[in-house]
Tab-separated table of C-alpha atoms in Angstrom:
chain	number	residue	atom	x	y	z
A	209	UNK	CA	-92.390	-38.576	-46.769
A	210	UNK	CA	-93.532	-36.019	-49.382
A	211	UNK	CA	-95.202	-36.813	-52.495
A	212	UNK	CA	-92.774	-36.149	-54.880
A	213	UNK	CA	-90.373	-37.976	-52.765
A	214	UNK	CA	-92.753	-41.505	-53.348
A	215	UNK	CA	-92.005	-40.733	-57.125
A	216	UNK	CA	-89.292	-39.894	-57.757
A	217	UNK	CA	-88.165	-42.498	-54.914
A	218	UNK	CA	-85.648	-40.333	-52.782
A	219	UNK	CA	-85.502	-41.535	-49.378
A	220	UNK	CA	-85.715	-38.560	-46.539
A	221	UNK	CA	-82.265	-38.041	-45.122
A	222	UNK	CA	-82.175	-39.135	-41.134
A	223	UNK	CA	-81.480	-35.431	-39.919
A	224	UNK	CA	-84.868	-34.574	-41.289
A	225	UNK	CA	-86.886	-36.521	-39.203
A	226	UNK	CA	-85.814	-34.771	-35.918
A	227	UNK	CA	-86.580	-30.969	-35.023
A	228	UNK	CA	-83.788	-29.164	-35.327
A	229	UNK	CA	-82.612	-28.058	-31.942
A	230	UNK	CA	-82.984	-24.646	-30.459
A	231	UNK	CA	-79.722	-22.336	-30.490
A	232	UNK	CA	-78.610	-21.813	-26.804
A	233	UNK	CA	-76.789	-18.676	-25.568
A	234	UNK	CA	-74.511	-18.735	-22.560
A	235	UNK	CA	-72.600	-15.614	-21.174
A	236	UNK	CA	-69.177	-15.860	-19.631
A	237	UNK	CA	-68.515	-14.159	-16.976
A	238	UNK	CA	-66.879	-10.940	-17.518
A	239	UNK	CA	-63.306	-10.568	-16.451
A	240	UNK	CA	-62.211	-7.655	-14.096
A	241	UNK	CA	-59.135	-5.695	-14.692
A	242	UNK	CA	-57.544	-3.654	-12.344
A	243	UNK	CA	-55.419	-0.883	-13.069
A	244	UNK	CA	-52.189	-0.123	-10.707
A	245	UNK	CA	-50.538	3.389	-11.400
A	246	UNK	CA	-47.023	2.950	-10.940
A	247	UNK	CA	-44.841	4.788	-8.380
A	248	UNK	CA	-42.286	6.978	-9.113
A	249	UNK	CA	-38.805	6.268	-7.312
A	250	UNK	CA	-35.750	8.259	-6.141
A	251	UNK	CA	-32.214	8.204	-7.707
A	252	UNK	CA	-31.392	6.594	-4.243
A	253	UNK	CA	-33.993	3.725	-4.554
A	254	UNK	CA	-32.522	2.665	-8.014
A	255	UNK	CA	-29.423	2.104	-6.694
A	256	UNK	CA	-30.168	0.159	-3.862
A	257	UNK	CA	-32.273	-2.109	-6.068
A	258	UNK	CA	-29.347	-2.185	-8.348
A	259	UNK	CA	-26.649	-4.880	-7.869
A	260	UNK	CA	-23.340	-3.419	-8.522
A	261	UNK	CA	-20.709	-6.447	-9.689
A	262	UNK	CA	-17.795	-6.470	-7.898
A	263	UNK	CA	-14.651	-5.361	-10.119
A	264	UNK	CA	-12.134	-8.171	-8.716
A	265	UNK	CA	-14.647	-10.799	-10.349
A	266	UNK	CA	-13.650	-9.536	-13.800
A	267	UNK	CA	-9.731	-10.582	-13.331
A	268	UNK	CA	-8.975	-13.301	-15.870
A	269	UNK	CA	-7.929	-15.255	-12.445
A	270	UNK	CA	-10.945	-14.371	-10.393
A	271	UNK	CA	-12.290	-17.707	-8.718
A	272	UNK	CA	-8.788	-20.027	-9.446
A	273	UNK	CA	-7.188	-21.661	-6.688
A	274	UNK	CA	-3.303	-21.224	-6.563
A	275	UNK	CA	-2.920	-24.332	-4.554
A	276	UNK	CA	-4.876	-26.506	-6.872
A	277	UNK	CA	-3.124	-25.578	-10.273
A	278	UNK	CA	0.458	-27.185	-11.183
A	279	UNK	CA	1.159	-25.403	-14.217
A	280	UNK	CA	0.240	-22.176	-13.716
A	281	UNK	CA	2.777	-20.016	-11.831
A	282	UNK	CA	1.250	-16.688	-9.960
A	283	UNK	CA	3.834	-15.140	-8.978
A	284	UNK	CA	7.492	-14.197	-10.409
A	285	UNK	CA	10.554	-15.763	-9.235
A	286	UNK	CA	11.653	-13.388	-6.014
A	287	UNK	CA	14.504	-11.047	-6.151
A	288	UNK	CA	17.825	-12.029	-4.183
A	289	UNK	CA	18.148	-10.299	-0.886
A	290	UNK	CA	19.496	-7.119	-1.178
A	291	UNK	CA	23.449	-6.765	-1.949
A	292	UNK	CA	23.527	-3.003	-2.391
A	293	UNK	CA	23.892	-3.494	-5.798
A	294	UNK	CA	22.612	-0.959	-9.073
A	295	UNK	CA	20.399	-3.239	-10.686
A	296	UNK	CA	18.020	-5.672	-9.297
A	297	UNK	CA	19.031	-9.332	-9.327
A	298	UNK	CA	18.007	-12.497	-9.064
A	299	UNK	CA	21.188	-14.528	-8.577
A	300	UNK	CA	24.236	-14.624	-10.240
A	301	UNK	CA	23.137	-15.589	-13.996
A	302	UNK	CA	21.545	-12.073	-13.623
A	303	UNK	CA	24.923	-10.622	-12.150
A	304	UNK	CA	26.372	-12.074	-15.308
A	305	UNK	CA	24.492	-11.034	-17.766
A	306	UNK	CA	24.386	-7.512	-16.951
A	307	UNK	CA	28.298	-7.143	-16.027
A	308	UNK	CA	29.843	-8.735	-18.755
A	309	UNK	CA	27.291	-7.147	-20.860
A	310	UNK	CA	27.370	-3.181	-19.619
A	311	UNK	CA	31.457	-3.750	-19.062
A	312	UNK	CA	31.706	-5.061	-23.025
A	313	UNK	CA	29.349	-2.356	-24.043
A	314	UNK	CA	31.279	0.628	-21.887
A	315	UNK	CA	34.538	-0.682	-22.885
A	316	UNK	CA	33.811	-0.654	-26.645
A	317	UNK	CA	32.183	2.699	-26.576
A	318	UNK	CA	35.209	3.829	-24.980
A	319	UNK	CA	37.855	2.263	-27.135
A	320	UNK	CA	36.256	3.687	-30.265
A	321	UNK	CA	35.941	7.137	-28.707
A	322	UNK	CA	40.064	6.635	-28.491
A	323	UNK	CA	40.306	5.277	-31.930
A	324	UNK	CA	38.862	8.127	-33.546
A	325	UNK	CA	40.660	10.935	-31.449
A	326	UNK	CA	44.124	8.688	-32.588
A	327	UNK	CA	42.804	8.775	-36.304
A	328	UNK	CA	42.115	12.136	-36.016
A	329	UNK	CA	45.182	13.090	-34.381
A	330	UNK	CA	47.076	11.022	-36.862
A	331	UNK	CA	46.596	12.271	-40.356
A	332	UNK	CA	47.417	15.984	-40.652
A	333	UNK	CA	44.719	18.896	-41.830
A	334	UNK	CA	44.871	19.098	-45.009
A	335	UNK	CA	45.106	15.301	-45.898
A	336	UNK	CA	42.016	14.303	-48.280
A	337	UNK	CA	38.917	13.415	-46.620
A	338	UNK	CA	38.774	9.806	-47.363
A	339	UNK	CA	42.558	9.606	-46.270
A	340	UNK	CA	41.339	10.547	-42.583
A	341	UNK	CA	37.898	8.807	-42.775
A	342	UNK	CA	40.181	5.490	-43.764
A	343	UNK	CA	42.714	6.469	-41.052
A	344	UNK	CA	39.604	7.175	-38.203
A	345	UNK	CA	38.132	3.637	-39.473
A	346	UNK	CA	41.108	1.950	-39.097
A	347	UNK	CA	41.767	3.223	-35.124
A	348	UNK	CA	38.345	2.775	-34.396
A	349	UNK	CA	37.976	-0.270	-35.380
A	350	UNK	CA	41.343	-1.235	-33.547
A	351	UNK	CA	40.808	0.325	-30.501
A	352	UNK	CA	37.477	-0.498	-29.934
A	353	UNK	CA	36.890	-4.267	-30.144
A	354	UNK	CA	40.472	-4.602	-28.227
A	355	UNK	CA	39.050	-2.415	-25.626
A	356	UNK	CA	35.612	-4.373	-25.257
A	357	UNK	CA	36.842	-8.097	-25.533
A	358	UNK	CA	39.484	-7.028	-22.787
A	359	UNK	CA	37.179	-5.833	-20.166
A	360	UNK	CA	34.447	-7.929	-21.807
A	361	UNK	CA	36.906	-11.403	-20.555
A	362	UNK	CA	37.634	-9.650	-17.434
A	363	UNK	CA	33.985	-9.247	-16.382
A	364	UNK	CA	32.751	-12.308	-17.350
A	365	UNK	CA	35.957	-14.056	-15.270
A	366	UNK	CA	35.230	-11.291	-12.637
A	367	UNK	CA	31.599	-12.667	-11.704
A	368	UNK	CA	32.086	-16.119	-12.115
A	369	UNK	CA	34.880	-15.590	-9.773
A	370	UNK	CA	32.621	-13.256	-7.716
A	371	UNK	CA	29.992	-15.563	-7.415
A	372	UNK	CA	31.932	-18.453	-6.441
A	373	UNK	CA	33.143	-16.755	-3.003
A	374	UNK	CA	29.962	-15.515	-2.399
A	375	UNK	CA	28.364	-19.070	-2.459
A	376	UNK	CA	31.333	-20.149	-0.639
A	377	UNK	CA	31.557	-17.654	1.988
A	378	UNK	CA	27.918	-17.593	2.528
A	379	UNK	CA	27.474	-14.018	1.906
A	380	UNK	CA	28.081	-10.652	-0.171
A	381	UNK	CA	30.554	-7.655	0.643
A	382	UNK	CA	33.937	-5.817	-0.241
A	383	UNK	CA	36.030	-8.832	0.008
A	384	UNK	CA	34.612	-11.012	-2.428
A	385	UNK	CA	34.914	-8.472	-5.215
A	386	UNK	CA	38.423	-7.692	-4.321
A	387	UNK	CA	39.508	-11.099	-4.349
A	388	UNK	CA	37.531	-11.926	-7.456
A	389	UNK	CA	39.246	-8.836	-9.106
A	390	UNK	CA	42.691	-9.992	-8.049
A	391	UNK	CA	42.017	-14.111	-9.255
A	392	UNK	CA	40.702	-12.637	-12.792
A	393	UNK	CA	43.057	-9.710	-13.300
A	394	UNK	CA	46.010	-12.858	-12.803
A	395	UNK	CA	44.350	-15.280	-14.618
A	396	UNK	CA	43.661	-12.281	-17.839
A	397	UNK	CA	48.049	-11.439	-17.649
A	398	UNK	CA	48.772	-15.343	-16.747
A	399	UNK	CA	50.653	-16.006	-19.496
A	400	UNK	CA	53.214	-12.715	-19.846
A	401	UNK	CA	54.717	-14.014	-16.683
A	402	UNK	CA	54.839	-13.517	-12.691
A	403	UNK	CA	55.382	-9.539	-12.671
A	404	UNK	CA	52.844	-8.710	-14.863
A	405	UNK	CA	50.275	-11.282	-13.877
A	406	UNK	CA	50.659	-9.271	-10.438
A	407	UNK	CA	50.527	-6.046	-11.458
A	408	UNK	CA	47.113	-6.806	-13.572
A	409	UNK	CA	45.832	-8.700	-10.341
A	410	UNK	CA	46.562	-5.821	-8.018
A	411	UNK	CA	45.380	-3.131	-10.410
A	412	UNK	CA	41.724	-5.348	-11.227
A	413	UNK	CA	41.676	-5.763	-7.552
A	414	UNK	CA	42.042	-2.219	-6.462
A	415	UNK	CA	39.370	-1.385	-9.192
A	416	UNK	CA	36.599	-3.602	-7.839
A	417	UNK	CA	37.140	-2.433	-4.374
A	418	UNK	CA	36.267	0.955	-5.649
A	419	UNK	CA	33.649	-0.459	-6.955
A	420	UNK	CA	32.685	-2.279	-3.894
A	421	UNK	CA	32.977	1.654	-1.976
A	422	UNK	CA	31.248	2.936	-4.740
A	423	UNK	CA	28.046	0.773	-5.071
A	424	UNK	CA	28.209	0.682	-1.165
A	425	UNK	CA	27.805	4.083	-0.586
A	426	UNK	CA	26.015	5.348	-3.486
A	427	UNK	CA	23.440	2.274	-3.714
């Protein structure tokens, strides 16, 4: 304790009384790097490193099970077997369809193509044009919808009819559309009487045989 410390009566601090100690120097040891050049490689060598994905994993469907999922369907309802016919089918809602439907279509074409030569043909040259557009609008519009609804019955009658002997019969040729065309040419003249219910029967009949030929030999 220092003089001036017993007057003015500061006590020495504990640190003082002990040496400081000595600074002490350690060295790590140094760390080594080692430097690798890189080797160059061939166009050949990258793309056998190179994992190429196979494209069938990127389907939507890739890695589903067909026999595990009820209500997903994979595949499309199969055609019918062949029956020579023009457009593909699946049974006889498709034959119906697309009969009654191109028949109704043909036939109305047709019957306004007549209605407008028999307006035409009707009103002389020099009538006023809106005399022989009414007259044309008025045969068209006649002949035309007659025309379609006719054949449009008959067709529709024609492959119900059609369809019936086939599932009957057990298979598809000539015969079943000739008897179909006879049953719904009698049944469309049924109620004029006997002769002409026959004469509409044999003429539907001799039609879809032709048709039969036709579609058998073209088809």
């Amino acid at each position: 304790m220092t003089l001036w410390d017993t007057f003015t009566g500061r006590r020495p601090s504990p640190s003082s009384s002990h040496p400081p100690a000595e600074p002490s120097t350690t060295f790590d040891t140094p760390t080594t790097y080692t430097l690798t050049q890189p080797t160059a490689q061939s166009a050949t060598d990258l793309l056998n490193s190179t994992s190429i994905p196979d494209p069938s994993a990127l389907h939507p469907l890739a890695g589903l099970n067909a026999e595990t999922l009820d209500y997903l369907t994979l595949e499309d309802t199969p055609l019918a077997p062949p029956t020579h016919a023009a457009l593909p089918s699946r049974g006889w809602s498709d034959d119906l369809c697309y009969g009654t439907g191109i028949t109704y279509i043909s036939a109305l074409s047709l019957g306004g193509a007549w209605g407008l030569i028999e307006g035409l043909n009707r009103t002389p040259a020099s009538a006023p044009p809106k005399l022989r557009l009414n007259s044309v609008l008025n045969s068209v519009t006649r002949r035309g919808p007659f025309l379609g609804n006719s054949a449009g019955v008959l067709a529709l009658v024609y492959n119900l009819v059609n369809s019936a002997v086939g599932a009957a019969r057990g298979k598809s040729d000539a015969a079943n559309s000739v008897v179909a065309g006879a049953v719904s040419g009698m049944l469309f003249k049924s109620t004029r009487g006997v002769r002409p219910m026959m004469i509409s029967g044999g003429l539907v009949a001799g039609a879809a045989g032709a048709w039969a030929i036709t579609r058998k030999a073209l088809f």
